[in-house]
Coordinates of C-alpha atoms and ligand atoms in Angstrom, one line a residue:
X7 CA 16.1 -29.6 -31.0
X8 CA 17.9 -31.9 -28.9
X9 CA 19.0 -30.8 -25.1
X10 CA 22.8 -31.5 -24.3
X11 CA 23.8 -32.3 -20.5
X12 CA 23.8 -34.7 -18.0
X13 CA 23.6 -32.5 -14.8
X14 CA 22.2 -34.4 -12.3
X15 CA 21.9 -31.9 -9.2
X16 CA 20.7 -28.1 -8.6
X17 CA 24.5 -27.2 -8.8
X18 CA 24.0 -24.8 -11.7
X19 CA 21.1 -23.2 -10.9
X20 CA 22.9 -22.7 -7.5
X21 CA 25.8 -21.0 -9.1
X22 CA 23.6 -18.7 -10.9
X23 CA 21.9 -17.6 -7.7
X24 CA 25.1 -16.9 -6.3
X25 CA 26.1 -15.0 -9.0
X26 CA 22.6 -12.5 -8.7
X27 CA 22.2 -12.5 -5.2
X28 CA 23.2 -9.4 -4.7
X29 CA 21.1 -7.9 -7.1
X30 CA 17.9 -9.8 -5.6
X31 CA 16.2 -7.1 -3.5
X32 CA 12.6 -6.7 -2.2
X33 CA 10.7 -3.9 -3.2
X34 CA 8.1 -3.0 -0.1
X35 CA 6.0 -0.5 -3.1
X36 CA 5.7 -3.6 -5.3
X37 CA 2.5 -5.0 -3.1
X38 CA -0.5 -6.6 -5.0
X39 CA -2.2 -3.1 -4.9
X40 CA 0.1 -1.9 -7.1
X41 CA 1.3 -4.7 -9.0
X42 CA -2.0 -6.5 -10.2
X43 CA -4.6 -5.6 -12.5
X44 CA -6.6 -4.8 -8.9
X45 CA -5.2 -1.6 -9.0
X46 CA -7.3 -0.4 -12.0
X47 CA -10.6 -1.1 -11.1
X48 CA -11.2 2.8 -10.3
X49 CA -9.7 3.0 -14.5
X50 CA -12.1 3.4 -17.2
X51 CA -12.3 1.1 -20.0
X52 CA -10.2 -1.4 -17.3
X53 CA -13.4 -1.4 -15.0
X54 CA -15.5 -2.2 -18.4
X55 CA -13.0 -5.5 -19.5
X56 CA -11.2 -7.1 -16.7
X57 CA -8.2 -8.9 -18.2
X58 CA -6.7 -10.6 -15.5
X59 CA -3.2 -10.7 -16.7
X60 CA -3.2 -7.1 -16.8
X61 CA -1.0 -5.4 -14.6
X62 CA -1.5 -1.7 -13.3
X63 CA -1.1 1.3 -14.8
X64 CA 0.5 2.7 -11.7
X65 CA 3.2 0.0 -11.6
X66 CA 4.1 1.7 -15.2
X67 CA 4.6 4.7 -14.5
X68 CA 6.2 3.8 -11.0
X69 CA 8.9 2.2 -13.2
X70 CA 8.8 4.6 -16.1
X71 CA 9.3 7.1 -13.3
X72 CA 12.1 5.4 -11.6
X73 CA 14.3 4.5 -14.6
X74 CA 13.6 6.7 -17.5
X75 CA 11.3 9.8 -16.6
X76 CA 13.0 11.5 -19.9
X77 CA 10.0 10.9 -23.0
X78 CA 10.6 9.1 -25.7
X79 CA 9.5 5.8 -27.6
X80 CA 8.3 3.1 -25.5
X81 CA 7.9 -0.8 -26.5
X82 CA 5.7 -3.3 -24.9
X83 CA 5.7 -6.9 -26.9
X84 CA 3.6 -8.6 -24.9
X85 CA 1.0 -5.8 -24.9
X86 CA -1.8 -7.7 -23.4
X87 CA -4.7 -5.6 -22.5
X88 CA -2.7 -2.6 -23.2
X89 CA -2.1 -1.2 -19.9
X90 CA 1.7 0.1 -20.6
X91 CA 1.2 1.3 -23.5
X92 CA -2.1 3.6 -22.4
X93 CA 0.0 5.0 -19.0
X94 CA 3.1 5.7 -21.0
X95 CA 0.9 7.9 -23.2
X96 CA -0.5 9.8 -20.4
X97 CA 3.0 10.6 -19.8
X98 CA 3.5 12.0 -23.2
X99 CA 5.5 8.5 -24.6
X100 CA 5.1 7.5 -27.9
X101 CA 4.0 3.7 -27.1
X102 CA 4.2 0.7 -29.3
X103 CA 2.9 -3.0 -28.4
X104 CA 2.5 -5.9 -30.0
X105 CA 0.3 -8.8 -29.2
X106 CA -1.2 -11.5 -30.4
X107 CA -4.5 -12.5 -28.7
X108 CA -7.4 -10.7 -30.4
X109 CA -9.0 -10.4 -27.0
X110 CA -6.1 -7.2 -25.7
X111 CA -6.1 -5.9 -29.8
X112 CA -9.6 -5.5 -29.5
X113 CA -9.7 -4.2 -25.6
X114 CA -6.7 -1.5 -26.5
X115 CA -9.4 -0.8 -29.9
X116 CA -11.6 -0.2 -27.9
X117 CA -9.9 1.9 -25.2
X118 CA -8.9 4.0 -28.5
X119 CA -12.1 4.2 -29.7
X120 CA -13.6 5.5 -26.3
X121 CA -11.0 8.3 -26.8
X122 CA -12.8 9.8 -29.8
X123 CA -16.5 9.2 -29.0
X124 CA -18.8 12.1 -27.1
X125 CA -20.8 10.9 -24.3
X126 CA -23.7 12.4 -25.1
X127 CA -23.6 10.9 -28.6
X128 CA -23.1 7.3 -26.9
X129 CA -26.4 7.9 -24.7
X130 CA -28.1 8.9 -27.7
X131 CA -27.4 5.6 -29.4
X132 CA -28.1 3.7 -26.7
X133 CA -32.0 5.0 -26.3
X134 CA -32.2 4.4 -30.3
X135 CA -30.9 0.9 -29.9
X136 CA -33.3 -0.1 -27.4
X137 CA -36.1 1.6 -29.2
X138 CA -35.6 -1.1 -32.1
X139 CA -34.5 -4.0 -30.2
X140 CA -37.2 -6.2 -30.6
X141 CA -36.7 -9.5 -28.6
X142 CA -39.5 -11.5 -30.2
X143 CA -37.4 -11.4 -33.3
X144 CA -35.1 -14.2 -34.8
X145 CA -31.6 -13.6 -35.0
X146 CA -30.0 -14.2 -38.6
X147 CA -27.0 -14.8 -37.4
X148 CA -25.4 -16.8 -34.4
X149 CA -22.1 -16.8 -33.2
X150 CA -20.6 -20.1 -34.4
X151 CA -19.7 -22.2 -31.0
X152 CA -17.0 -24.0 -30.8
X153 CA -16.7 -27.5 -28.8
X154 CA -15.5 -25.7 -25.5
X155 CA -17.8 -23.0 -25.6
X156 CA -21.7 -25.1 -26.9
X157 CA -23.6 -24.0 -24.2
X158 CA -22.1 -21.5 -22.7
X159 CA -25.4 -19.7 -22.0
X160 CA -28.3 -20.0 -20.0
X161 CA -32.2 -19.6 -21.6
X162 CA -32.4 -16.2 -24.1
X163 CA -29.1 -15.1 -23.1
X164 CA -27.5 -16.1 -26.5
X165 CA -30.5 -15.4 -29.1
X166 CA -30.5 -11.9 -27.4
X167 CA -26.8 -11.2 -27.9
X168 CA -27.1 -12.3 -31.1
X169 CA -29.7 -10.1 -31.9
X170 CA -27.7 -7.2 -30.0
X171 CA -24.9 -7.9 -32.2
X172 CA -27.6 -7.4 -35.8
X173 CA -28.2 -4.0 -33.9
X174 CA -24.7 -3.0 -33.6
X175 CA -23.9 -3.2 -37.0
X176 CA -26.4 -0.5 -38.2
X177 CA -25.1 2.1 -35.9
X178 CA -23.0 4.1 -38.6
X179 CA -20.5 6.1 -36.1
X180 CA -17.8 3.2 -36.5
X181 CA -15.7 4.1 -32.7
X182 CA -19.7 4.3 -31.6
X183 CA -20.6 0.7 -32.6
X184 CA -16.6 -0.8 -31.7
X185 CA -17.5 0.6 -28.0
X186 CA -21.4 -1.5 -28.1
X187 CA -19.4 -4.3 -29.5
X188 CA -17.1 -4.1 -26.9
X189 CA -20.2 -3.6 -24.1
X190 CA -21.5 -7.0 -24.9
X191 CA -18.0 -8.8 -25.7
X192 CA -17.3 -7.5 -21.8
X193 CA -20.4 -9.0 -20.4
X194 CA -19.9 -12.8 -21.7
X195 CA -18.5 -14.3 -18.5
X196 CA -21.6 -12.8 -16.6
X197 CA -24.3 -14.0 -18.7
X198 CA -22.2 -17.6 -19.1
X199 CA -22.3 -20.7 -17.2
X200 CA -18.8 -19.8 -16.9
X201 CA -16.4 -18.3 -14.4
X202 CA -12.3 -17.4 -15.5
X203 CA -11.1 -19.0 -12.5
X204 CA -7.1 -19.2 -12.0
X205 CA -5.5 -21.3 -14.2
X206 CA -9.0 -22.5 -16.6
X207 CA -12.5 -22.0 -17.3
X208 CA -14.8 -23.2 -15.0
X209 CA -18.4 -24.3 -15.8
X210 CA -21.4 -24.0 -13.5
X211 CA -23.3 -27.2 -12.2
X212 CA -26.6 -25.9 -13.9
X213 CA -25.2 -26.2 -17.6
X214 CA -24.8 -29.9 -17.2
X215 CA -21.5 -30.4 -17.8
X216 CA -19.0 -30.2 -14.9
X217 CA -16.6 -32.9 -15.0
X218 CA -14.7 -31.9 -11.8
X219 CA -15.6 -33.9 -8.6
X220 CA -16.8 -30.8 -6.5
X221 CA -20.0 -29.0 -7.7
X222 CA -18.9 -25.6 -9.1
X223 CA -22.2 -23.0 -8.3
X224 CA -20.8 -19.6 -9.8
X225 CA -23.5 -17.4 -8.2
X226 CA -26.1 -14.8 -10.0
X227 CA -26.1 -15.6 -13.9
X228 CA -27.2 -12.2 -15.2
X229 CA -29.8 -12.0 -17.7
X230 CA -28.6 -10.5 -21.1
X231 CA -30.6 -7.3 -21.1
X232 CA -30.0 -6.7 -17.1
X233 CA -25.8 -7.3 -17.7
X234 CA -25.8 -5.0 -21.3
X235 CA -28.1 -2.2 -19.6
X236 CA -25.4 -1.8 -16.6
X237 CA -22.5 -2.0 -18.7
X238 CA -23.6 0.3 -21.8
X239 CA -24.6 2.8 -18.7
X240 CA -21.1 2.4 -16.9
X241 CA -19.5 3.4 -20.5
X242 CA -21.8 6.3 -20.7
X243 CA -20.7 7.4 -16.9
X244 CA -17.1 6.9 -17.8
X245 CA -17.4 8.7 -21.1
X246 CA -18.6 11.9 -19.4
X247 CA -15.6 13.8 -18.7
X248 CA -17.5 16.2 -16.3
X249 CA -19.1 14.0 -13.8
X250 CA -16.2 11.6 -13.8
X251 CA -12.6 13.7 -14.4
X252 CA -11.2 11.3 -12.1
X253 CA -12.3 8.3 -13.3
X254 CA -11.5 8.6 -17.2
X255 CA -7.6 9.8 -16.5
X256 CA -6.8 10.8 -19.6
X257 CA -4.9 13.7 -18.3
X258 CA -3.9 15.0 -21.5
X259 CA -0.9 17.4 -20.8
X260 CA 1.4 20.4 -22.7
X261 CA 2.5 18.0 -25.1
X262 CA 4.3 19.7 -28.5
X263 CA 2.3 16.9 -30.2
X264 CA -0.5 14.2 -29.2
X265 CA 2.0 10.9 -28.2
X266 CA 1.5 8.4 -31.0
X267 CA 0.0 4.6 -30.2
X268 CA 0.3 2.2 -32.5
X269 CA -0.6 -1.7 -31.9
X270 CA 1.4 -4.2 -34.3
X271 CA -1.3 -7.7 -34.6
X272 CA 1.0 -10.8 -34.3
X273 CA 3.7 -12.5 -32.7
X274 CA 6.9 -11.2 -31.2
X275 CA 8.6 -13.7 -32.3
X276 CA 8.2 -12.8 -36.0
X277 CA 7.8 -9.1 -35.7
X278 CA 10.6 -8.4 -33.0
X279 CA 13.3 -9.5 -35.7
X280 CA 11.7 -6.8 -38.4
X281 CA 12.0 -4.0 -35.8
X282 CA 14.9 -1.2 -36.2
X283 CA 18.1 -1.9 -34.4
X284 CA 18.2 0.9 -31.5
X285 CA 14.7 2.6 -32.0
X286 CA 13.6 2.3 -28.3
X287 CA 14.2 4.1 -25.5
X288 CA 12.3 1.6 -23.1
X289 CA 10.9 -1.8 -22.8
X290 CA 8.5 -2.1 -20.3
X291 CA 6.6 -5.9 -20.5
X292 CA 5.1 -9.2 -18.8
X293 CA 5.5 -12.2 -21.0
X294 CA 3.1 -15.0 -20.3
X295 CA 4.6 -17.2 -17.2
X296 CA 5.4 -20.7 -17.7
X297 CA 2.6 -21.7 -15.7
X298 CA 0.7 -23.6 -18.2
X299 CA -2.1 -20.8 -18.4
X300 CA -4.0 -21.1 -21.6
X301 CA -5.1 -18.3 -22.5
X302 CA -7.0 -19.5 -25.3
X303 CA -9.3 -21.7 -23.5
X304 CA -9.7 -19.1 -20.5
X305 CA -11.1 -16.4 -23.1
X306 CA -12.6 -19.1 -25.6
X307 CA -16.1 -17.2 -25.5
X308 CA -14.7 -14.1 -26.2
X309 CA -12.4 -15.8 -29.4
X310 CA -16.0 -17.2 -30.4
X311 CA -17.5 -13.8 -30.3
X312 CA -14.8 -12.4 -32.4
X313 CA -15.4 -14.7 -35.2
X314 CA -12.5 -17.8 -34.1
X315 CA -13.8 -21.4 -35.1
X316 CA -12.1 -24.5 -33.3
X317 CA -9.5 -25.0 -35.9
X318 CA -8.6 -20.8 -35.7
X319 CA -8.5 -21.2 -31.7
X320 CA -5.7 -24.5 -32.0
X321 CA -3.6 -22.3 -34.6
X322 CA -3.7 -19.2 -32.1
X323 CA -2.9 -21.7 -29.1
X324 CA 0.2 -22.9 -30.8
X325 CA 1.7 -19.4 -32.5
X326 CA 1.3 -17.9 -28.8
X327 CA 4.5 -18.2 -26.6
X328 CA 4.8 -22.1 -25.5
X329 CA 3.2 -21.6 -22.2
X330 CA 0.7 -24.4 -22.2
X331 CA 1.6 -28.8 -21.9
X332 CA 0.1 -28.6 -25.7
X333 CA 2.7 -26.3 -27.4
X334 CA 4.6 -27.7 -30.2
X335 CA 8.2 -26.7 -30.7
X336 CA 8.4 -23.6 -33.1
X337 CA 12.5 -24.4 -33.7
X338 CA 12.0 -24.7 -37.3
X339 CA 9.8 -21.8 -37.8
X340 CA 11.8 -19.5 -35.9
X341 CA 15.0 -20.6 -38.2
X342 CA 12.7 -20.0 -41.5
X343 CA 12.1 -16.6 -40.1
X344 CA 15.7 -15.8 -39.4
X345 CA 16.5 -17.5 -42.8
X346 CA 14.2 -15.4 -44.7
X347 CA 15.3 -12.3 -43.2
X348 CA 19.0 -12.9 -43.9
X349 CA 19.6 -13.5 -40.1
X350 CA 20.4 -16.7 -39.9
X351 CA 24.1 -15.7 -38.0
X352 CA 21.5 -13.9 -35.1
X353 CA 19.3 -17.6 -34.9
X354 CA 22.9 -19.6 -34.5
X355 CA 23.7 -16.6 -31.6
X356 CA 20.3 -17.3 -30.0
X357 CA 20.2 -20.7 -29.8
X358 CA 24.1 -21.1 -28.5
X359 CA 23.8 -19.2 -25.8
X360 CA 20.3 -21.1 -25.1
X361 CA 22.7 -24.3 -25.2
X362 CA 25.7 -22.6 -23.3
X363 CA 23.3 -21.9 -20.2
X364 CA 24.3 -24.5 -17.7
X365 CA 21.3 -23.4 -15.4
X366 CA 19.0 -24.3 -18.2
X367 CA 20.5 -27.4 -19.4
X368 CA 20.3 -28.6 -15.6
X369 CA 16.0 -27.5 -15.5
X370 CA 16.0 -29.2 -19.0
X371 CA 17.9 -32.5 -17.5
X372 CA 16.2 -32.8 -14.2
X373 CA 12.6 -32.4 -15.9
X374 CA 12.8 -35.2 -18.4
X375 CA 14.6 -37.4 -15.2
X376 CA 11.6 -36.9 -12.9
X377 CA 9.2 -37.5 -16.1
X378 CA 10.8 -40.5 -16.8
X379 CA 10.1 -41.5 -13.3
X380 CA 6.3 -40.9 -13.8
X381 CA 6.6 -38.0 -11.2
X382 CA 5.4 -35.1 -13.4
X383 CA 1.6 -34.6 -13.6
X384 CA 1.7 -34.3 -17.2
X385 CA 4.3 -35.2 -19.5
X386 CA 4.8 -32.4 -21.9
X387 CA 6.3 -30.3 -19.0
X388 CA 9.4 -30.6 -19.8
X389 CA 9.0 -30.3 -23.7
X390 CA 7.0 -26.5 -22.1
X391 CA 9.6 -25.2 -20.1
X392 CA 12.4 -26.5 -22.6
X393 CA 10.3 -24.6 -25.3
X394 CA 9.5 -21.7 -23.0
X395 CA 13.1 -20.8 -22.0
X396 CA 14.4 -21.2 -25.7
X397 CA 11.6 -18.3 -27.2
X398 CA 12.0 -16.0 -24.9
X399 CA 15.7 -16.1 -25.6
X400 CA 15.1 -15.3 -29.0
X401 CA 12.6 -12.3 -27.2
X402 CA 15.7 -10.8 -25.0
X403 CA 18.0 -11.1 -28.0
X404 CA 15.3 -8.6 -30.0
X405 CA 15.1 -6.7 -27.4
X406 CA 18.6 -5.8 -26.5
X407 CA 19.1 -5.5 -30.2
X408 CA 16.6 -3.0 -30.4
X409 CA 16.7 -0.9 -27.5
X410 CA 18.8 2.4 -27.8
X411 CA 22.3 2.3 -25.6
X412 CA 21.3 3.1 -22.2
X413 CA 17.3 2.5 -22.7
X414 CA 16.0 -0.4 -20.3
X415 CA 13.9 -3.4 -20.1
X416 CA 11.4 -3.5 -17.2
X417 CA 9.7 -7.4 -17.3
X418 CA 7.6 -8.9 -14.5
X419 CA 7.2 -12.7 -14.5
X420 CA 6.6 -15.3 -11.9
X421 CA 9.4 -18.0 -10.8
X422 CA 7.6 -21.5 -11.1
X423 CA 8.2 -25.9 -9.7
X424 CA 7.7 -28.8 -11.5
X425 CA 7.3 -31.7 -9.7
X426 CA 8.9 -30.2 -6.7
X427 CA 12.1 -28.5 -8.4
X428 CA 12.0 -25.3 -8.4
X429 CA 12.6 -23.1 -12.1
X430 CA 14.5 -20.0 -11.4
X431 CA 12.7 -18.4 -14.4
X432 CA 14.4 -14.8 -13.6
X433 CA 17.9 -15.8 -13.0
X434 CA 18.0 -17.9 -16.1
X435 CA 16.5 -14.9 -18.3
X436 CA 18.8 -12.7 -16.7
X437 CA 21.6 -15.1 -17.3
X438 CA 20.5 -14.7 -21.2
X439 CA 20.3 -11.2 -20.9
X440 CA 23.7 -11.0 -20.0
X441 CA 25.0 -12.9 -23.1
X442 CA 23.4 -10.7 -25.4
X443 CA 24.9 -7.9 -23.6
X444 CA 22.5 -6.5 -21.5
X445 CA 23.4 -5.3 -17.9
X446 CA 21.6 -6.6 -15.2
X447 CA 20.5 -3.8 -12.6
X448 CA 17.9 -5.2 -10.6
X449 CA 15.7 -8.1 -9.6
X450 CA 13.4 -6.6 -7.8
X451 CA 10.8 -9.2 -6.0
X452 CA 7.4 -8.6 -4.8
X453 CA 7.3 -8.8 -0.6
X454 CA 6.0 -11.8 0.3
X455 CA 4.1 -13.3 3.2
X456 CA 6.5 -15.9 5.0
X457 CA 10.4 -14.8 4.5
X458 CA 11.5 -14.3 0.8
X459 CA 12.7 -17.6 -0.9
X460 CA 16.0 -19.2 0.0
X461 CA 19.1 -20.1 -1.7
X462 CA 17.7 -23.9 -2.4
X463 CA 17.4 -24.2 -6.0
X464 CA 16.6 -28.2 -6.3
X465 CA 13.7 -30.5 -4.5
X466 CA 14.9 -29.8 -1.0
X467 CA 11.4 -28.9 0.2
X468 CA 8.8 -26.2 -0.4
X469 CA 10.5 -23.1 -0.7
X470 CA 8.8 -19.5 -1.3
X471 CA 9.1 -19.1 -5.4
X472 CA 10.2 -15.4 -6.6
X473 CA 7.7 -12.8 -8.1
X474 CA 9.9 -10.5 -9.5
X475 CA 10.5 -7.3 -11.9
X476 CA 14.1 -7.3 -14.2
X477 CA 15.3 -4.6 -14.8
X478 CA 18.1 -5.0 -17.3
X479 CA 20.1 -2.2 -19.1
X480 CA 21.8 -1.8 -22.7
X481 CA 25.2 -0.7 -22.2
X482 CA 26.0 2.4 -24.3
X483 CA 29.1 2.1 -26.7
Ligands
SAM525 C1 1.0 -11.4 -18.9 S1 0.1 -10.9 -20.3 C2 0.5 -9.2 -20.4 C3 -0.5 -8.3 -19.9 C4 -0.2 -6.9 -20.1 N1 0.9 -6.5 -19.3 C5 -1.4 -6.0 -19.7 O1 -1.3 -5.2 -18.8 O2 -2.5 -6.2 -20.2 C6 1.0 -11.7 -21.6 C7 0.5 -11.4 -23.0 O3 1.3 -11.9 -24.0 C8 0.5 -12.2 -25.1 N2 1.3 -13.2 -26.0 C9 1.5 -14.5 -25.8 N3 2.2 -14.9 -26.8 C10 2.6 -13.9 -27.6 C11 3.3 -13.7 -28.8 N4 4.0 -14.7 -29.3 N5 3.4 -12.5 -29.3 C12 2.8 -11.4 -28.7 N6 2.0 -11.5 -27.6 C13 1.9 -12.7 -27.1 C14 -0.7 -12.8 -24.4 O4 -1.8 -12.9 -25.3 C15 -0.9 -11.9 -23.2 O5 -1.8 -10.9 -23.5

C-alpha cells in the first residue's frame, strides 16, 4: 500500500494532542503494582508461568469495576496469558479471548485444566511418576530444536525432559497430564542457558554462543529434576484449596449459572470480522506495542516444546500483529478476508480512514525521511509502524462493530520514538476510534517518575513517552 503525504513537521500530531488533551489524565491507582504482571505473583497458575506481557488481574477488575460492574459478555482479542478473561469470570462474566501464540492457549489450557483436577489426585501421580522415571533410560523421542533454540540446555537437562515428557503421556487423567506438561513447559527458561530479558532472548556465556560484546552470566542453571520437583510441588500447594484459599482465588460466587470461557485459536484480524455485530458488552485488551518485541523468538523454547519447527515459528511471526522490523505487509490478505466474507465496503472504510489520519500520514512521512537519511537503526521501522497503525485500525473497526451500544473498550499500550520522534500511539488509535464512531472517554496514563510527557510531538528532545489505558465508548443509537 502506498502512503500519501508530504508532511514535513510534527504539526499534525500536534493538532491531535490538542484535540485530546483534555481527556489525558493521570491515574495515581495505575502504578506498576497494579498494572504489570507483578501484581500476580501471589495468583496461582500465574506464579507457575510468568508471561511477562501479562497484565494483572486486579487492573481488570479495577476497570471492569469502574466502567461496567453490570455482568455480561466480555471480549479480550489479544488474550495473551489469559489474565482478563480468568478475573472477569471470577466476577461472574462470561469471557471470550482470542489469541494467537500457542504459548497463552496453552497457559489459559492449563489454568482450565487446574480448575478440574483434585489435589490429592495430582500428588498421587506425581509419586507414581517418579517411581518409574528411570534416568538411565534413552528417550525415544526429542524435542526437534530449531536453529535459535540448539543448545538451549546444559548436560542431562534435555534427555531428562524428554524422558519426562514419554512419562506424561501415560498418565490417563487428560487435565492431570496437561497440568505435568505444563510443569515442565514452565521450567524451560530455568533449566536453559537462556534468560527472557526485555526486548530478546539472552544466552549465557557457558553455552558458547553469546554474540553480544558484554559476557551475559544468568546465575544458577537448575538441574531438571531439582527445577520439575519444586514446580510439580508448587502445583500441588496451589491445588489444595484448604491450605491455600487465598492463593488459588477462584472465588466462585451465587452465580444462576457457572460463567462460560471460551478461547478462539487464531488471529484477530481474521476472526474479529466473523464475530456478531453488537454481542459484547465490554472489551477489555493489550495489543502487542509497536516496540519491535518478538514474541516468537522470546518464547522460541517453549514453541519448540509445543511441537513448532523453524519454518512453523517464521509463519507464526508473520500472521502475529506486525510488531517486529521482519513483518511483511498483510494488505492483501486482509482484503481477501474482507472479500471472502462479502465485506469488502468495511476493508475500503478501514483503510480510508487509515489514509484520512493526518497524524499518521505525518509518523509515516517523517519515518521513511529520517530512514532515508541512514538515521534509523534498522530500516524496516517505518514499513513496522506503517503496518502496525493500519492492523490495528482494522482491530478498532471490529471492535466498535461488535461491541453493544454503550459497552466499552478498555486497551493498555505504550507510546513509543523512532529515531528520536516521538509516535503518539494512543492519540492516533483514538483518533481511529473516533472515525468509526466510538467516543473517546478517557486516556488515562500511568504516573510517571519525572513530570508526565509534554505537548512536543516531533524530535525536539527527550521527552517522557505516555503509558496509557483508552477507554473508548460505543454510542447507543
Ligand atoms: C500484550 S500481550 C497481552 C497479554 C494479556 N493481556 C495477558 O494478560 O496475558 C499481546 C498478545 O497479543 C497476542 N497477539 C499478537 N498478534 C495477535 C493476533 N494477530 N491475534 C491474536 N492475538 C495476537 C500476542 O501473542 C500476545 O499474547
Amino acid at each position: 500500500m502506498e502512503i500519501a503525504g508530504t508532511i514535513k513537521t510534527a504539526t499534525e500530531r500536534e493538532k491531535l494532542y490538542r484535540k485530546y488533551k483534555h481527556l489525558i489524565k493521570t491515574d495515581q491507582k495505575l502504578d506498576r503494582t497494579l498494572v504489570s504482571f507483578q501484581a500476580n505473583k501471589q495468583e496461582a497458575l500465574y506464579r507457575w508461568f510468568k508471561y511477562k506481557e501479562g497484565f494483572s488481574k486486579r487492573l481488570v477488575k479495577y476497570f471492569i469495576n469502574k466502567y461496567h460492574p453490570k455482568v455480561g459478555h466480555i471480549l479480550d482479542p489479544f488474550a495473551g496469558a489469559g489474565s482478563t478473561l480468568f478475573a472477569a469470570k471470577e466476577l461472574g462474566w462470561d469471557a471470550t479471548g482470542i489469541e494467537i501464540l500457542p504459548v497463552g492457549i496453552f497457559a489459559m489450557q492449563a489454568r482450565l485444566a487446574s480448575e478440574k483436577v483434585d489435589g490429592k489426585e495430582f500428588a498421587k501421580t506425581i509419586k507414581e511418576v517418579w517411581r518409574k522415571f528411570d534416568i538411565n533410560k534413552t528417550p525415544m523421542n526429542k524435542l526437534k530444536n530449531i536453529p535459535i533454540t540448539k543448545g538451549a540446555y546444559p548436560g542431562e537437562n534435555e534427555k531428562l525432559l524428554n524422558l519426562y515428557l514419554e512419562h506424561c503421556n501415560n498418565i490417563s487423567n487428560a487435565d492431570i497430564k496437561t497440568l505435568f506438561k505444563f510443569a515442565a513447559f514452565s521450567i524451560l527458561e530455568e533449566i536453559s542457558y537462556t534468560r527472557k530479558d526485555g526486548q530478546y532472548l539472552r544466552w549465557d556465556y557457558r553455552a558458547n554462543r553469546s554474540w553480544g560484546k558484554t559476557k551475559f552470566n544468568k546465575g544458577k542453571i537448575y538441574s531438571f529434576q531439582e527445577a520439575i520437583e519444586k514446580k510439580l510441588n508448587q502445583i500441588k500447594q496451589d491445588l489444595n484449596p484448604v491450605v491455600n484459599l487465598e492463593l488459588f482465588s477462584n472465588n466462585k460466587q451465587n452465580w444462576n449459572k457457572e460463567p462460560s470461557l471460551n478461547i478462539l485459536e487464531g488471529s484477530s484480524l481474521e476472526m474479529l470480522p466473523k464475530l456478531e455485530t453488537n454481542s459484547f458488552d465490554f472489551i477489555m485488551t493489550s495489543p502487542p506495542y509497536c516496540n519491535r518485541y518478538d514474541y516468537t523468538r522470546t518464547y522460541a523454547l517453549e514453541l519448540v516444546f509445543l511441537g513448532y519447527d523453524d519454518e512453523a515459528v517464521k509463519n507464526l511471526r508473520q500472521t502475529m500483529l506486525s510488531c517486529t522490523v521482519e513483518n511483511k505487509e498483510k494488505y492483501a490478505t486482509l482484503r481477501s478476508t474482507y472479500h471472502n466474507l462479502n465485506k469488502l465496503p468495511d476493508f475500503e472504510k478501514i483503510a480510508s480512514v487509515y489514509n484520512s489520519c493526518g497524524a499518521m500520514q505525518e509518523v509515516n512521512y517523517q519515518l521513511q525521511k529520517l530512514n532515508h537519511s541512514g538515521l534509523l537503526n534498522n530500516s524496516n521501522i517505518p514499513r513496522m509502524v506503517k503496518n502496525y497503525f493500519l492492523e490495528m485500525a482494522f482491530i478498532i473497526f471490529e471492535m466498535h462493530r461488535i461491541l453493544k451500544p454503550n459497552g466499552s473498550v478498555v486497551m493498555v499500550n505504550d507510546n513509543v520514538r523512532y529515531g528520536g520522534e516521538e509516535i503518539p500511539v494512543d492519540l492516533i488509535l483514538s483518533d481511529f476510534a473516533e472515525s468509526f464512531g466510538l467516543t473517546i472517554e478517557k486516556i488515562w496514563t500511568l504516573p510517571v517518575g519525572k513530570g508526565n510527557s509534554s505537548q512536543q510531538m516531533g524530535n525536539h528532545g527527550r521527552t517522557e513517552l505516555r503509558k496509557c489505558v483508552y477507554v473508548w465508548r460505543k454510542i447507543a443509537g
